[in-house]
XYZ file of C-alpha atoms in Angstrom:
522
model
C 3.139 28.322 0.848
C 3.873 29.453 -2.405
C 7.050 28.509 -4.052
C 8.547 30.395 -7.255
C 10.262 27.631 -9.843
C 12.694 30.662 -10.878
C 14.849 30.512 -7.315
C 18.624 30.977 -8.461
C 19.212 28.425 -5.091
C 17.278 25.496 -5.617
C 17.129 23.220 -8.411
C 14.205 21.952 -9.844
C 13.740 18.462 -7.894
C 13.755 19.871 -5.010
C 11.246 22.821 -5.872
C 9.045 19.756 -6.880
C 10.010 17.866 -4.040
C 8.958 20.350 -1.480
C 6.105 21.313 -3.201
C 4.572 17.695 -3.271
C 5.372 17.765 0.802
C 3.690 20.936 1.506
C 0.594 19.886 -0.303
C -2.257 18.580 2.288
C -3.897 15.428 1.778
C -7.644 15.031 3.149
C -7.280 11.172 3.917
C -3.981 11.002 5.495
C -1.924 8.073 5.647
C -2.830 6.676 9.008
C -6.556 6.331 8.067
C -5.122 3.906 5.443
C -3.096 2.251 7.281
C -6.345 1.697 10.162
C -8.583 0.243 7.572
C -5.907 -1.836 6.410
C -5.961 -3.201 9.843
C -9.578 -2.600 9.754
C -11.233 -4.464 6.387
C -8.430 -7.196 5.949
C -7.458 -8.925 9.087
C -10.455 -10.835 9.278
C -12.458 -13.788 7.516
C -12.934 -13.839 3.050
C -16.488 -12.686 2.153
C -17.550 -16.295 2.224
C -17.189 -17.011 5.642
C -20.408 -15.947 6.135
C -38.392 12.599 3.731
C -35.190 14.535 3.663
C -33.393 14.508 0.161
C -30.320 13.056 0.198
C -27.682 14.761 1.789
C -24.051 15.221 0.110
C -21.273 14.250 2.117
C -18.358 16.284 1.759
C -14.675 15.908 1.704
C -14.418 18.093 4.754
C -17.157 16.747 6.365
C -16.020 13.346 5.992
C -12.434 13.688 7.777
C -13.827 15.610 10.170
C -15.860 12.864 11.056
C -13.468 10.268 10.755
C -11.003 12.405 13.012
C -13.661 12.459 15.854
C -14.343 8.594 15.785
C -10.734 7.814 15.469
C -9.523 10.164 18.583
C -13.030 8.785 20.459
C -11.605 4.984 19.428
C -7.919 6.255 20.340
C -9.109 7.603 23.752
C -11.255 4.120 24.622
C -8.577 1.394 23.074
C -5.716 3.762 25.448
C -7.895 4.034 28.710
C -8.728 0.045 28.347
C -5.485 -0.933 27.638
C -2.995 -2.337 30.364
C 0.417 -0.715 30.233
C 1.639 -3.730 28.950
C 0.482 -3.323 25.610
C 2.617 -0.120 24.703
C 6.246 -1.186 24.006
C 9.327 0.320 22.676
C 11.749 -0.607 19.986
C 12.467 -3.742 19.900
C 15.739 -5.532 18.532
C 17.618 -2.240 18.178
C 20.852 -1.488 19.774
C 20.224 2.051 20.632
C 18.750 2.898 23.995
C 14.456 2.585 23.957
C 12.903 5.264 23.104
C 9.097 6.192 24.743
C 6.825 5.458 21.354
C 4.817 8.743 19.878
C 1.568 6.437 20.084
C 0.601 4.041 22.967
C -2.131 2.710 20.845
C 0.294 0.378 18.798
C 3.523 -0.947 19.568
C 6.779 -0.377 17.667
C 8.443 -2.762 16.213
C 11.636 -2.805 13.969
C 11.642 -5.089 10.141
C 13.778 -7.323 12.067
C 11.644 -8.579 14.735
C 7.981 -8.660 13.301
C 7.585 -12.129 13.678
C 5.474 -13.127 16.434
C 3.633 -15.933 17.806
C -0.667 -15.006 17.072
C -1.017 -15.536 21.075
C 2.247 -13.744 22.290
C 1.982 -10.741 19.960
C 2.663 -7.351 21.183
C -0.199 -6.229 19.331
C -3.861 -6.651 21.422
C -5.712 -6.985 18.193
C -3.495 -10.297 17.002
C -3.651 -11.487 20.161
C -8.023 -11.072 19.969
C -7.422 -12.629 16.356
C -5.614 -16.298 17.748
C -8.306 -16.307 20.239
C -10.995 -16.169 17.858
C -8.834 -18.623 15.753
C -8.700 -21.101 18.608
C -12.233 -21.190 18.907
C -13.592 -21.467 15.930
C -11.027 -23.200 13.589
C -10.739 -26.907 13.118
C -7.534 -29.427 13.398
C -6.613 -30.568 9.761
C -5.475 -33.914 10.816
C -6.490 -36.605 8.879
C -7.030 -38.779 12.003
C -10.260 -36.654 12.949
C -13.276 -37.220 11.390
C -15.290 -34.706 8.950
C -17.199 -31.864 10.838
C -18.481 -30.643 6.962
C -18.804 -31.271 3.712
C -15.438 -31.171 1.295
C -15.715 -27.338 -0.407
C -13.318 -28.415 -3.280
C -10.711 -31.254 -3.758
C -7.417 -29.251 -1.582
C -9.886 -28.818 1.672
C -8.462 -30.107 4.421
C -11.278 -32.417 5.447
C -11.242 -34.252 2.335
C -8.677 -36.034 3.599
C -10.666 -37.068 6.801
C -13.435 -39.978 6.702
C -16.749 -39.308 6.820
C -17.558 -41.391 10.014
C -15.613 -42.883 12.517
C -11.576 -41.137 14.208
C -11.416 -39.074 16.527
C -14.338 -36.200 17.080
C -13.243 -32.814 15.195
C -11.244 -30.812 18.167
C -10.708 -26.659 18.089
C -6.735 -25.852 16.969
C -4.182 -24.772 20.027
C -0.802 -25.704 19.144
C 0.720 -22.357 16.936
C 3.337 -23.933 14.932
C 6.831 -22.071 15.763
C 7.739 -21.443 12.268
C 4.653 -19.538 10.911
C 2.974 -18.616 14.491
C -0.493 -19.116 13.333
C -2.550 -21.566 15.735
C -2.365 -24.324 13.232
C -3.369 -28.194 14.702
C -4.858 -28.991 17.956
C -2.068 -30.570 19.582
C 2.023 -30.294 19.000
C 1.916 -34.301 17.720
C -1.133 -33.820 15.752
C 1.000 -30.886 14.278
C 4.568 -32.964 13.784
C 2.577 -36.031 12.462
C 1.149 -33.782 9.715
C 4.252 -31.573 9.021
C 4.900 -32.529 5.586
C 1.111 -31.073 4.261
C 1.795 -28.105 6.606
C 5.076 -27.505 4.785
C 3.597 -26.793 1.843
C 1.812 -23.269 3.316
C 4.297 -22.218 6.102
C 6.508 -19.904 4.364
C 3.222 -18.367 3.237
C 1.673 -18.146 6.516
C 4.981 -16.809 7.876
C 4.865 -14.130 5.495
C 0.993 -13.128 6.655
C 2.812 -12.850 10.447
C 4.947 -10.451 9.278
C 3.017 -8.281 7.297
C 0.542 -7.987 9.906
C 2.276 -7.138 12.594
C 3.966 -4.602 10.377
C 0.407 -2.879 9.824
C 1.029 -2.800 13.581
C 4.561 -2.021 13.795
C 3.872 1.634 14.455
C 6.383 2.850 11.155
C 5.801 5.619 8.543
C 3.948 4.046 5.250
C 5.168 5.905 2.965
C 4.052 3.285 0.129
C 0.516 4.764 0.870
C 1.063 8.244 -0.413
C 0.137 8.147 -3.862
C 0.895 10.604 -6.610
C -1.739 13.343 -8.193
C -2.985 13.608 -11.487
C -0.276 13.661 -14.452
C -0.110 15.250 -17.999
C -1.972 13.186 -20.840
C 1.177 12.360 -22.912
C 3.042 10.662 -20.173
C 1.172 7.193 -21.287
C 0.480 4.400 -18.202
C 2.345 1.108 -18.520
C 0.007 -1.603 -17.225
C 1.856 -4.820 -18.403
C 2.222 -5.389 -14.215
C 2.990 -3.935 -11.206
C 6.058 -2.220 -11.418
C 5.756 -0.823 -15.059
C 2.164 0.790 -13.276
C 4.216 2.047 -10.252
C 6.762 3.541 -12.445
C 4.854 5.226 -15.380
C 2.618 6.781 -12.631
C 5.317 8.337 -11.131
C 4.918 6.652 -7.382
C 7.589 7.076 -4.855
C 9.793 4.053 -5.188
C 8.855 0.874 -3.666
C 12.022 -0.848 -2.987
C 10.745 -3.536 -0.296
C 8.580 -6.960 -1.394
C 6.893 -6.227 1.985
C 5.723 -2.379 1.391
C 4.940 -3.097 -2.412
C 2.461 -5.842 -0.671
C 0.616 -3.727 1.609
C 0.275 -0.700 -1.521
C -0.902 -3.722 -3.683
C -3.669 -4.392 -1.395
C -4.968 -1.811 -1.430
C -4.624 -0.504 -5.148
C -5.757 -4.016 -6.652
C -9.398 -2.682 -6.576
C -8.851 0.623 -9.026
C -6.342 -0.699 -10.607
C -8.271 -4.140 -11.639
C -10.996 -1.755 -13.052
C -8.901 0.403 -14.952
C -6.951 -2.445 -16.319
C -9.747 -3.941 -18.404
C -11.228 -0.903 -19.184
C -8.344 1.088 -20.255
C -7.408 1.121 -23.852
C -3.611 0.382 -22.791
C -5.159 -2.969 -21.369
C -3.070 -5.731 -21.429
C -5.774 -8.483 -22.251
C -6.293 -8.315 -25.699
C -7.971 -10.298 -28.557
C -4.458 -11.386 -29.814
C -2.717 -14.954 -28.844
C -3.291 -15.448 -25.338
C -4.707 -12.352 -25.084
C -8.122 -13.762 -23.348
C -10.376 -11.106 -24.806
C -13.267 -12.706 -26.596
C -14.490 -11.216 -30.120
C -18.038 -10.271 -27.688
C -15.618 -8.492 -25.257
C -13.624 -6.265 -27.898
C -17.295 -5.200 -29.096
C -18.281 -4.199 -25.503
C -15.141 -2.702 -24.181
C -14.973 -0.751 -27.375
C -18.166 0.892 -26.817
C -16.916 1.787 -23.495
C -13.719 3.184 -24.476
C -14.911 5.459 -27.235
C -16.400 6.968 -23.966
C -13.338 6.109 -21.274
C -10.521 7.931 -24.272
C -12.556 11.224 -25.639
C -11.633 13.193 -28.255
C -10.455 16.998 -27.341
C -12.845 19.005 -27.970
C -11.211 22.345 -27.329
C -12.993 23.412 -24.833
C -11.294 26.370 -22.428
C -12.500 28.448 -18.982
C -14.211 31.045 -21.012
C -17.328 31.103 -22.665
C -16.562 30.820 -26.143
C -15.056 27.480 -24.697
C -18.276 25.913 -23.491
C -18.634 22.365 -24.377
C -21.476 20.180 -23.872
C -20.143 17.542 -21.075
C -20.998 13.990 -21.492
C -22.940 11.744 -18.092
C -20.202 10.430 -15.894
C -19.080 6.887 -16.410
C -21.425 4.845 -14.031
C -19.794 1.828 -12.138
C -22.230 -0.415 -10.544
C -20.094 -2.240 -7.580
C -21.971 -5.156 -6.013
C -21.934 -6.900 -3.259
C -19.600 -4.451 -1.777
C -18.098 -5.195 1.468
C -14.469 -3.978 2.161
C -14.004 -1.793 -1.063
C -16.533 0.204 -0.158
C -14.857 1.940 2.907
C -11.707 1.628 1.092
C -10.454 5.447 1.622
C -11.213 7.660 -1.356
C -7.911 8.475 -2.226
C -7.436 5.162 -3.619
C -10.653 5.693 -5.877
C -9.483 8.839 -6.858
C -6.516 6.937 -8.557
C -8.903 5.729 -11.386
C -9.828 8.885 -12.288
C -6.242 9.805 -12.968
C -6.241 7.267 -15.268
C -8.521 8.656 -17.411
C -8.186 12.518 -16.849
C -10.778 13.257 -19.108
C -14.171 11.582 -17.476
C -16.045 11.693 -14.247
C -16.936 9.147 -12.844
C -19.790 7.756 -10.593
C -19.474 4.865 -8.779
C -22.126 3.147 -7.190
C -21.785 0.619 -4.353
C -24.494 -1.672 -3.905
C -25.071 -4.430 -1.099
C -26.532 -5.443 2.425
C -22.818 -5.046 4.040
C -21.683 -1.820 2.071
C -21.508 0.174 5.270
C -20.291 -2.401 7.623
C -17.859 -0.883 10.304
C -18.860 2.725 9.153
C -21.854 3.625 11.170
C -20.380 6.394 13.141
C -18.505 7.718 9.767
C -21.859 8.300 7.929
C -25.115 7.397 9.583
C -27.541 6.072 7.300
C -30.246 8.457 6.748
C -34.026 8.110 6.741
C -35.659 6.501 3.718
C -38.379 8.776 2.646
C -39.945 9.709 -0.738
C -37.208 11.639 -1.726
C -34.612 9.135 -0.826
C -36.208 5.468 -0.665
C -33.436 3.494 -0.545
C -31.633 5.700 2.204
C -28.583 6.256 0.214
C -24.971 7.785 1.001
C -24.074 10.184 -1.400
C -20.191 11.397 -1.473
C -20.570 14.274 -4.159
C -17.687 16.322 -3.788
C -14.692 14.158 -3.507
C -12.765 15.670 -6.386
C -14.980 17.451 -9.716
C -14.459 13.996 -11.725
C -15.389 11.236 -9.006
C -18.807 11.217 -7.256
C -19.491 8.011 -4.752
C -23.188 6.662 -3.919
C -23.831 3.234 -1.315
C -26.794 1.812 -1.207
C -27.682 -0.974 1.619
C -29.394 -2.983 -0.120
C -29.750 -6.203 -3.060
C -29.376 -4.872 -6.338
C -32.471 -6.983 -7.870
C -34.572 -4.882 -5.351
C -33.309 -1.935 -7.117
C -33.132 -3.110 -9.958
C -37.055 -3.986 -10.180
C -37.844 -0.593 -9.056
C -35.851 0.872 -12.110
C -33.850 3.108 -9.806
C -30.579 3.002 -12.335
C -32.883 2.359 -15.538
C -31.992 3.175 -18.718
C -28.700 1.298 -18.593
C -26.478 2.178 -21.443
C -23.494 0.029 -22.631
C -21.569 3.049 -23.699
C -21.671 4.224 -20.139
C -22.183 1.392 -17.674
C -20.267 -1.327 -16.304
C -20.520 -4.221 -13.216
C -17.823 -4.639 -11.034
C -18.130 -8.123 -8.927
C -15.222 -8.362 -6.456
C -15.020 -12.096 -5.423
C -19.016 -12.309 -5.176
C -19.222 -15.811 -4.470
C -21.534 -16.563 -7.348
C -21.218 -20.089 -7.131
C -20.563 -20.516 -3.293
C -22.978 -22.632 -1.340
C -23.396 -20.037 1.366
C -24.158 -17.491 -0.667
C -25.110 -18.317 -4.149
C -28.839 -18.197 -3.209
C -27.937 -14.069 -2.783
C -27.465 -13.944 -6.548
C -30.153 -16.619 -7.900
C -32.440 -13.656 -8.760
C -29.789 -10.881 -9.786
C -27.887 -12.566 -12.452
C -30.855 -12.749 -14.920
C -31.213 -8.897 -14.211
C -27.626 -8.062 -15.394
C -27.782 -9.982 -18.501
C -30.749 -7.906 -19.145
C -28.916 -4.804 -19.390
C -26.891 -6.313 -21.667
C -23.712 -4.269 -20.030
C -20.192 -5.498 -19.275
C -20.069 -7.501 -16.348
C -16.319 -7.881 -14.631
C -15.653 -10.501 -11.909
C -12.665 -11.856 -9.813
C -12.078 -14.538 -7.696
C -10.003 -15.334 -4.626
C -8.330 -18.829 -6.228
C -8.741 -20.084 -9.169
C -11.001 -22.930 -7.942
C -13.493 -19.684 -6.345
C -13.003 -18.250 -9.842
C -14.108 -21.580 -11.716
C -17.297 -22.408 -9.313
C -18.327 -18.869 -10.289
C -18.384 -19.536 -14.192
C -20.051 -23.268 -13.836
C -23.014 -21.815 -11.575
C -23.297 -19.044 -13.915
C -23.623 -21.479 -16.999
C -25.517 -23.286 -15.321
C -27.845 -20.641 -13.888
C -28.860 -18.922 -17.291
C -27.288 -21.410 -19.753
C -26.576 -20.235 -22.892
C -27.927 -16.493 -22.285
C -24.472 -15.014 -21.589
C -21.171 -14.440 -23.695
C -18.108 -14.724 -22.339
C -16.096 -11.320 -23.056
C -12.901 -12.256 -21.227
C -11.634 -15.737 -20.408
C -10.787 -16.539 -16.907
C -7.301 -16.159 -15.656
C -4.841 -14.627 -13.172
C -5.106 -11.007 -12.739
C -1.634 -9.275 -13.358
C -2.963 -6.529 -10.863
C -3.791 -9.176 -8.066
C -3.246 -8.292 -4.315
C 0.370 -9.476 -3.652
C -0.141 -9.480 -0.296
C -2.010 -13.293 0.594
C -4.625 -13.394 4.073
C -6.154 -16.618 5.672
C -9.539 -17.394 6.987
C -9.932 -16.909 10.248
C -12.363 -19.940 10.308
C -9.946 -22.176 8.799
C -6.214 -21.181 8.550
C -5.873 -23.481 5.847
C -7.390 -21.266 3.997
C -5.287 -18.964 2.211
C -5.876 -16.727 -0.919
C -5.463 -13.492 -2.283
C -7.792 -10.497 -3.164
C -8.594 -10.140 -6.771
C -6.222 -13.062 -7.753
C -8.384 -14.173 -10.729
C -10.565 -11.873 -13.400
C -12.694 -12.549 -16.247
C -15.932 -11.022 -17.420
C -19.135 -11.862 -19.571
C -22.893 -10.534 -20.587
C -25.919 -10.674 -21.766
C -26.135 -12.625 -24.808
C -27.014 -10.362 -27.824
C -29.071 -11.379 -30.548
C -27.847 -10.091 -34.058
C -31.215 -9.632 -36.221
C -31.219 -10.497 -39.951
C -33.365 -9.004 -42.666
C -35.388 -11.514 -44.412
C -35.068 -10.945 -48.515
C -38.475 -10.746 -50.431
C -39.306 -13.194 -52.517
């Protein structure tokens, strides 16, 4: 549909408003709203010779159509009628809903009990819950070790109480199996208190991921002219200067944050509009404003006047490489929200690289893995033609295995950066991962950018680190809350106790660098 901006009978806003509605999107909103649903209603990460062939755009929604309607078509058959449901809480008549796979609800009845949902999945969720969580309750004694000073079974003695019993009772304010028994639960309402508005809050927004409405909070706006400049002192200065639709409800602007944090966190340290600085507070080091200048100068290029012909040929620099690791959920995360760094920086492509055993978790029947062969001996999945600045690799495996095989090698500071999304560095179940890997960063000597669930998670991370290498690392930025954290919170399945956010802490450090001095002659 083409649309001439010189009608004499529409004005300009809504030229510009029909134009953004008639233009196709190749991950549509639903597909966001399933992984949602998907990657983030489940545990933290702690809880536990063919070339290679380019996956396209195309190809990739066409695949993702044909497992979705094969998933639609299963999930529907299986289903007792039961599970499909109507408006709810509305004074109109019912109305039949446009998709038996979910249920409909209305804002002002998405609180539900875990067991008494409408939704199957939630309902599969409080059973898993119930058998594998733990009553908090003081009066039972220790099943583990403490994990830091505000887990629940500090407060329980090491030997003697009752034995540790499964949870049961869902407490009728938050609706989240919670203690194993309704007086275990009253005894110990005071400590509950102190998370129940929060847990109430992860009811709701759950079973609005469920609810069955329109997101429109997860269309996101294309690419924008250079000199309208990005405000990134928080969330809604970001939302506004990038020209997304207005977010008027806490609840939306927490499902779009979830899903942005991961770009957005990037592009936020990176970006010469950052707001951590080297001033007052600031929390850049004088080591960080050395690295992230060098990566800047290539992030913020100078024109160089380049045009379509060929007298405007221009010699085009190697994309900005993004080494991801330990990827789990941002890996599948759909590529529309990666394409939003790249409009941050209009003027660089962009390669980004995930790396880790679970990179391809839950995406088997999107993109199979291919054989490893000569050509290809890692068996990698190569997304090449998402847009012509933003090309996407995974690789199943541990990055010190690719590392020593000098798959990535030469690394250049100028051009490289690690990304470490809540890796668990210091974590007891899963610090052993990265005993061998950290060494290898700090040999590149290249920007190294971690978050943290909490900001206990986040400290753990640095003390195992220091501990790890010693004093073979500088600390580029200091460790602190991240102004683009997820501000939507999730528990642990395993313990509902548990509750954090994703990306709520970032900070970042290196390989120590060595300044060499020239010895006079005598």
């Amino acid at each position: 549909m083409r649309i001439s901006s010189s009608s004499p009978y529409t004005c300009q806003r809504c030229l510009s408003a029909i134009s953004q509605s008639t233009r196709t999107s190749q991950y549509p909103v639903r597909s966001r709203v399933a992984w949602t649903q998907r990657c983030f209603s489940s545990t933290p990460r702690h809880a536990s010779s063919l070339p290679v062939t380019p996956v396209t755009a195309q190809a990739a929604a066409r695949r993702k159509v044909k497992s979705t309607e094969k998933r639609a078509a299963s999930s529907v058959s299986a289903q007792p009628k039961t599970d499909s449901l109507t408006f709810q809480g509305s004074g109109q008549p019912n109305a039949p809903p446009t998709n038996t796979e979910r249920p409909l609800l209305m804002p002002n009845n998405l609180f539900h009990k875990f067991s008494e949902s409408p939704s199957p999945e939630i309902r599969r969720r409080a059973a898993f819950i119930k058998q594998n969580a733990l009553c908090p309750h003081p009066d039972h004694r220790q099943s583990r070790l403490p994990m830091n000073p505000d887990d629940p079974e500090a407060k329980k003695s090491a030997s003697g109480g009752l034995p540790p019993a499964h949870v049961d009772f869902e407490c009728p304010d938050c609706g989240i199996p919670i203690s194993c028994s309704e007086e275990h639960w009253a005894d110990d309402y005071e400590s509950h208190l102190e998370i129940c508005d929060t847990l109430r809050e992860i009811n709701e927004d759950d079973h609005d991921l469920r609810s069955g409405r329109f997101f429109p909070e997860f269309e996101y706006p294309p690419d924008q002219i250079e000199e309208a400049m990005v405000n990134m002192t928080n969330w809604d200065t970001f939302l506004f200067s990038r020209e997304f639709k207005a977010i008027n409800d806490e609840r939306s602007l927490r499902q779009a944050t979830r899903l942005l944090t991961y770009p957005v966190t990037i592009a936020s340290v990176l970006h010469e509009l950052s707001p951590y600085n080297i001033k007052k507070d600031g929390r850049l080091t004088v080591e960080g404003l050395k690295s992230l200048s060098a990566l800047r100068y290539t992030l913020h290029p100078p024109r160089t006047g380049g045009g379509p012909d060929v007298k405007g040929l221009r010699p085009a620099p190697p994309p900005m490489r993004i080494f991801i690791l330990g990827a789990r959920a941002e890996s599948s995360l759909p590529r529309e929200v990666w394409v939003q760094l790249t409009h941050l920086f209009p003027r660089v492509a962009f390669h980004l690289i995930f790396i880790g055993p679970e990179s391809m978790t839950n995406r088997e029947a999107e993109f199979p893995l291919p054989e490893r062969t000569p050509a290809n001996p890692f068996g990698a999945v190569v997304e090449d033609r998402l847009t012509s600045y933003l090309k996407i690799s995974t690789f199943v495996e541990y990055y010190h295995t690719l590392h020593q095989a000098g798959h990535f090698y030469p690394y250049d500071p100028y051009f490289d950066c690690f990304m470490l999304f809540h890796p668990g560095l210091g974590h007891p179940a899963s610090s052993h991962e990265w005993q061998e890997t950290i060494p290898q960063l700090l040999e590149t000597k290249v920007p190294i950018l971690v978050t943290g669930y909490t900001e206990y998670d986040m400290k753990r991370d640095i003390d195992w680190v220091k501990e790890t290498v010693g004093g073979e690392m500088d600390m580029l930025m200091e460790p602190g809350e991240n102004r683009f954290r997820s501000l939507r919170w999730d528990i642990n399945d395993l313990d509902p106790q548990d509750v954090s956010c994703g990306n709520w802490g970032v900070w970042a450090f290196r390989g120590k660098r060595y300044e060499t001095t020239r010895k006079d002659p005598e």
